Short mmCIF file of C-alpha atoms in Angstrom, two decimals:
data_model
loop_
_atom_site.label_atom_id
_atom_site.label_comp_id
_atom_site.label_asym_id
_atom_site.label_seq_id
_atom_site.Cartn_x
_atom_site.Cartn_y
_atom_site.Cartn_z
CA UNK A 1493 -22.93 -54.11 -44.67
CA UNK A 1494 -24.86 -55.68 -47.50
CA UNK A 1495 -26.49 -53.21 -49.86
CA UNK A 1496 -29.84 -54.97 -49.79
CA UNK A 1497 -31.03 -57.05 -46.86
CA UNK A 1498 -34.19 -59.08 -46.69
CA UNK A 1499 -35.80 -60.67 -43.66
CA UNK A 1500 -33.99 -63.93 -43.48
CA UNK A 1501 -36.90 -66.31 -43.28
CA UNK A 1502 -38.00 -68.83 -44.04
CA UNK A 1503 -41.44 -67.39 -43.48
CA UNK A 1504 -44.38 -69.68 -42.94
CA UNK A 1505 -47.97 -68.45 -42.90
CA UNK A 1506 -51.33 -70.24 -42.97
CA UNK A 1507 -53.53 -70.07 -46.03
CA UNK A 1508 -55.62 -66.92 -46.03
CA UNK A 1509 -53.23 -64.94 -43.83
CA UNK A 1510 -51.21 -61.87 -44.74
CA UNK A 1511 -47.57 -62.51 -45.57
CA UNK A 1512 -45.21 -59.61 -44.94
CA UNK A 1513 -41.84 -59.50 -46.68
CA UNK A 1514 -39.37 -56.77 -45.85
CA UNK A 1515 -36.28 -55.33 -47.45
CA UNK A 1516 -33.89 -52.62 -46.29
CA UNK A 1517 -31.25 -50.93 -48.37
CA UNK A 1518 -28.20 -48.83 -47.71
CA UNK A 1519 -27.85 -46.77 -50.90
CA UNK A 1520 -29.88 -43.58 -50.56
CA UNK A 1521 -29.49 -43.13 -54.30
CA UNK A 1522 -31.76 -46.12 -54.89
CA UNK A 1523 -34.86 -44.98 -56.69
CA UNK A 1524 -36.54 -47.93 -58.39
CA UNK A 1525 -37.65 -50.96 -56.43
CA UNK A 1526 -38.78 -54.33 -57.68
CA UNK A 1527 -40.22 -57.48 -56.18
CA UNK A 1528 -39.59 -60.75 -57.99
CA UNK A 1529 -41.01 -64.17 -57.23
CA UNK A 1530 -38.99 -67.29 -57.95
CA UNK A 1531 -40.43 -70.76 -57.81
CA UNK A 1532 -38.04 -73.60 -57.11
CA UNK A 1533 -36.09 -74.47 -60.25
CA UNK A 1534 -37.51 -71.52 -62.19
CA UNK A 1535 -36.33 -68.06 -63.11
CA UNK A 1536 -37.35 -64.88 -61.27
CA UNK A 1537 -40.52 -63.20 -62.49
CA UNK A 1538 -41.63 -59.67 -61.72
CA UNK A 1539 -44.50 -59.16 -59.29
CA UNK A 1540 -44.41 -55.41 -58.80
CA UNK A 1541 -42.28 -52.33 -59.04
CA UNK A 1542 -42.56 -49.09 -57.09
CA UNK A 1543 -40.86 -45.74 -57.53
CA UNK A 1544 -42.71 -43.39 -55.18
CA UNK A 1545 -43.12 -43.31 -51.42
CA UNK A 1546 -46.30 -44.90 -50.19
CA UNK A 1547 -48.33 -47.92 -51.16
CA UNK A 1548 -48.97 -49.50 -54.52
CA UNK A 1549 -51.60 -52.17 -54.82
CA UNK A 1550 -52.03 -54.83 -57.47
CA UNK A 1551 -54.62 -57.47 -56.68
CA UNK A 1552 -53.57 -59.32 -53.54
CA UNK A 1553 -50.14 -57.67 -53.54
CA UNK A 1554 -49.21 -54.35 -51.97
CA UNK A 1555 -45.76 -52.84 -52.20
CA UNK A 1556 -44.81 -50.22 -49.64
CA UNK A 1557 -41.90 -47.83 -49.98
CA UNK A 1558 -40.42 -45.56 -47.35
CA UNK A 1559 -37.33 -43.82 -48.70
CA UNK A 1560 -36.67 -41.89 -45.48
CA UNK A 1561 -36.39 -45.15 -43.54
CA UNK A 1562 -34.86 -46.97 -46.51
CA UNK A 1563 -37.16 -49.91 -46.60
CA UNK A 1564 -39.51 -51.52 -49.04
CA UNK A 1565 -42.00 -54.24 -48.23
CA UNK A 1566 -44.38 -56.57 -49.97
CA UNK A 1567 -47.67 -57.65 -48.43
CA UNK A 1568 -49.52 -60.63 -49.80
CA UNK A 1569 -53.13 -60.74 -48.68
CA UNK A 1570 -55.19 -63.92 -48.60
CA UNK A 1571 -52.04 -65.99 -49.06
CA UNK A 1572 -52.43 -69.12 -51.14
CA UNK A 1573 -50.28 -72.27 -51.28
CA UNK A 1574 -49.38 -71.19 -54.83
CA UNK A 1575 -47.66 -68.15 -53.32
CA UNK A 1576 -45.04 -70.44 -51.80
CA UNK A 1577 -41.78 -69.33 -53.42
CA UNK A 1578 -38.66 -67.29 -52.85
CA UNK A 1579 -39.25 -63.54 -53.02
CA UNK A 1580 -36.43 -61.29 -54.16
CA UNK A 1581 -36.32 -57.55 -53.74
CA UNK A 1582 -34.15 -55.52 -56.08
CA UNK A 1583 -33.34 -51.90 -56.61
CA UNK A 1584 -31.55 -49.51 -58.91
CA UNK A 1585 -30.70 -45.84 -58.93
CA UNK A 1586 -31.94 -43.41 -61.51
CA UNK A 1587 -29.25 -42.22 -63.83
CA UNK A 1588 -26.83 -45.04 -63.09
CA UNK A 1589 -25.43 -46.77 -66.06
CA UNK A 1590 -27.04 -49.72 -67.78
CA UNK A 1591 -30.00 -50.24 -65.46
CA UNK A 1592 -28.19 -52.53 -63.08
CA UNK A 1593 -30.22 -54.03 -60.28
CA UNK A 1594 -28.95 -55.02 -56.86
CA UNK A 1595 -30.76 -58.03 -55.45
CA UNK A 1596 -31.36 -59.13 -51.91
CA UNK A 1597 -30.71 -62.70 -50.82
CA UNK A 1598 -34.35 -63.64 -51.02
CA UNK A 1599 -36.93 -64.76 -48.48
CA UNK A 1600 -38.49 -68.20 -48.73
CA UNK A 1601 -42.22 -68.09 -48.15
CA UNK A 1602 -44.28 -71.18 -47.40
CA UNK A 1603 -48.06 -70.95 -47.28
CA UNK A 1604 -49.50 -74.03 -45.60
CA UNK A 1605 -53.11 -75.16 -46.03
CA UNK B 195 -43.33 -64.44 -78.87
CA UNK B 196 -40.15 -66.28 -77.84
CA UNK B 197 -38.96 -63.62 -75.38
CA UNK B 198 -35.64 -64.55 -73.89
CA UNK B 199 -34.12 -67.98 -74.27
CA UNK B 200 -31.01 -69.68 -72.97
CA UNK B 201 -29.12 -72.71 -74.19
CA UNK B 202 -28.22 -75.23 -73.16
CA UNK B 203 -30.57 -75.65 -70.22
CA UNK B 204 -28.28 -78.17 -68.57
CA UNK B 205 -24.57 -78.67 -69.04
CA UNK B 206 -22.00 -80.93 -67.43
CA UNK B 207 -18.37 -80.25 -68.18
CA UNK B 208 -14.95 -80.91 -66.77
CA UNK B 209 -12.46 -78.65 -65.07
CA UNK B 210 -10.36 -76.73 -67.57
CA UNK B 211 -12.75 -76.95 -70.49
CA UNK B 212 -14.16 -73.92 -72.26
CA UNK B 213 -17.92 -73.56 -72.07
CA UNK B 214 -20.20 -71.05 -73.77
CA UNK B 215 -23.70 -70.31 -72.53
CA UNK B 216 -26.02 -68.69 -75.03
CA UNK B 217 -28.65 -66.03 -74.48
CA UNK B 218 -31.04 -64.75 -77.12
CA UNK B 219 -33.84 -62.17 -76.80
CA UNK B 220 -36.45 -61.17 -79.34
CA UNK B 221 -37.56 -57.87 -77.81
CA UNK B 222 -34.66 -55.76 -79.10
CA UNK B 223 -33.93 -54.67 -75.55
CA UNK B 224 -30.82 -52.57 -75.26
CA UNK B 225 -29.63 -53.97 -71.96
CA UNK B 226 -28.62 -57.51 -71.22
CA UNK B 227 -27.22 -59.11 -68.09
CA UNK B 228 -25.66 -62.33 -66.89
CA UNK B 229 -26.18 -63.50 -63.31
CA UNK B 230 -25.20 -66.55 -61.36
CA UNK B 231 -27.29 -67.83 -58.51
CA UNK B 232 -25.83 -69.87 -55.68
CA UNK B 233 -27.24 -70.88 -52.32
CA UNK B 234 -26.31 -68.28 -49.76
CA UNK B 235 -25.33 -65.67 -52.34
CA UNK B 236 -28.50 -64.83 -54.17
CA UNK B 237 -28.24 -63.38 -57.66
CA UNK B 238 -24.85 -61.95 -58.48
CA UNK B 239 -24.15 -59.93 -61.60
CA UNK B 240 -21.33 -61.27 -63.76
CA UNK B 241 -21.39 -58.98 -66.80
CA UNK B 242 -23.79 -56.60 -68.42
CA UNK B 243 -24.18 -54.80 -71.71
CA UNK B 244 -25.90 -51.55 -72.67
CA UNK B 245 -25.86 -52.20 -76.41
CA UNK B 246 -24.03 -54.14 -79.08
CA UNK B 247 -20.26 -53.88 -78.54
CA UNK B 248 -20.70 -52.24 -75.11
CA UNK B 249 -20.06 -54.52 -72.16
CA UNK B 250 -18.85 -54.06 -68.60
CA UNK B 251 -17.98 -56.10 -65.55
CA UNK B 252 -20.37 -56.78 -62.76
CA UNK B 253 -19.76 -58.05 -59.25
CA UNK B 254 -18.11 -61.40 -60.08
CA UNK B 255 -16.50 -61.25 -63.57
CA UNK B 256 -13.34 -63.30 -62.98
CA UNK B 257 -13.10 -66.35 -65.19
CA UNK B 258 -15.84 -65.20 -67.56
CA UNK B 259 -15.82 -63.47 -70.95
CA UNK B 260 -18.74 -61.92 -72.82
CA UNK B 261 -19.32 -60.48 -76.24
CA UNK B 262 -22.22 -58.77 -77.90
CA UNK B 263 -21.88 -58.40 -81.64
CA UNK B 264 -25.65 -58.33 -82.15
CA UNK B 265 -28.31 -56.73 -79.99
CA UNK B 266 -30.25 -59.96 -79.57
CA UNK B 267 -27.39 -62.22 -78.47
CA UNK B 268 -25.23 -62.11 -75.36
CA UNK B 269 -23.08 -65.24 -74.97
CA UNK B 270 -21.16 -65.95 -71.77
CA UNK B 271 -17.94 -67.96 -72.00
CA UNK B 272 -16.12 -69.71 -69.21
CA UNK B 273 -12.60 -69.80 -70.59
CA UNK B 274 -11.33 -72.58 -68.31
CA UNK B 275 -14.11 -73.93 -66.15
CA UNK B 276 -13.52 -74.48 -62.45
CA UNK B 277 -15.63 -76.32 -59.88
CA UNK B 278 -16.47 -73.01 -58.20
CA UNK B 279 -18.32 -72.03 -61.38
CA UNK B 280 -20.88 -74.76 -60.82
CA UNK B 281 -24.04 -72.71 -60.56
CA UNK B 282 -27.31 -71.72 -62.17
CA UNK B 283 -26.81 -68.97 -64.73
CA UNK B 284 -29.54 -66.54 -65.67
CA UNK B 285 -29.58 -64.12 -68.54
CA UNK B 286 -31.85 -61.08 -68.37
CA UNK B 287 -32.74 -58.14 -70.57
CA UNK B 288 -34.36 -54.78 -70.03
CA UNK B 289 -35.11 -51.51 -71.70
CA UNK B 290 -34.33 -48.20 -70.11
CA UNK B 291 -36.54 -45.16 -70.52
CA UNK B 292 -36.67 -41.53 -69.61
CA UNK B 293 -38.58 -40.61 -66.47
CA UNK B 294 -38.56 -36.84 -66.47
CA UNK B 295 -34.97 -35.81 -67.03
CA UNK B 296 -33.42 -39.04 -65.81
CA UNK B 297 -33.08 -42.50 -67.26
CA UNK B 298 -34.72 -45.14 -65.17
CA UNK B 299 -34.24 -48.83 -65.41
CA UNK B 300 -37.16 -50.82 -66.54
CA UNK B 301 -38.08 -54.32 -65.51
CA UNK B 302 -35.51 -57.01 -66.11
CA UNK B 303 -36.92 -60.12 -67.75
CA UNK B 304 -35.13 -63.34 -67.06
CA UNK B 305 -34.42 -66.33 -69.22
CA UNK B 306 -35.17 -69.86 -67.98
CA UNK B 307 -31.62 -70.42 -66.73
CA UNK B 308 -28.78 -72.82 -67.42
CA UNK B 309 -27.71 -75.27 -64.76
CA UNK B 310 -23.98 -75.81 -65.14
CA UNK B 311 -22.03 -78.50 -63.34
CA UNK B 312 -18.25 -78.53 -63.48
CA UNK B 313 -16.71 -81.85 -62.44
#
C-alpha cells in the first residue's frame, strides 16, 4: 500500500465551481500536511499547510484534516482557469529526522471556462 | 533574493558519463533535498542533508552521490549515467523548528528543476 494516495484524476471542473482534492495516508505518525501546486514544466510551490484537525482557510483555498480517518483534502472555491495544475499532497511526522516529506502522486486539475 | 537555484537547467549526456547537478540556496536553511520526478512515480527522494557534512539516503539513492561541504550548496552527482536516470531533478530546502517539545518540518522550497536526458 502506498503511503500517500491521492484521488487519481484527472479532475475537470467548470470555472466558478468548487474543486475537491483528496489525499489519504497510511502512517498514523504523520503530523504535518502540505498542499503544493505544480504548473506544467515548473517546480512545486506551497499553497497551504495544516497541522491540526479541522479546517484552515486561506482565500479561495480550504485545507481539511481528519487524523482519525487519515485524510486531508483541499477545496478550491470559485475555481479559475489559472488553477489548472497538478496538486501534490505531502506529509511528514513530527520528530522524524531531517524534515523529510512523503509526496502523493499528484492530481491533475483542469478548470474549463 | 535569489532563493534556491539549480544549474544547469537542461542537460543532455550520454550513457556512462559522470554528471553533476548543482543546487545553491541563499536562505541558510539547514535541510536540503534532492528529488526526481517521473511520470507515474511522482516526486521521489534521492538524498537529503540535515547540515553541512551530514547526508543520508532517500528512497532511490542508487547511482547517485551527494556531498555538502557548505550549507548553501548541495550537488548531486550521477557517477555513470544510465538511461533510467533521464528525469527532472528538483532540489529543495527547508528549515526545521521547534513546535512545543518536538521538531516539526517546515515548508520545503523547491528550485526550478533540471531536466536531464541520458542518451
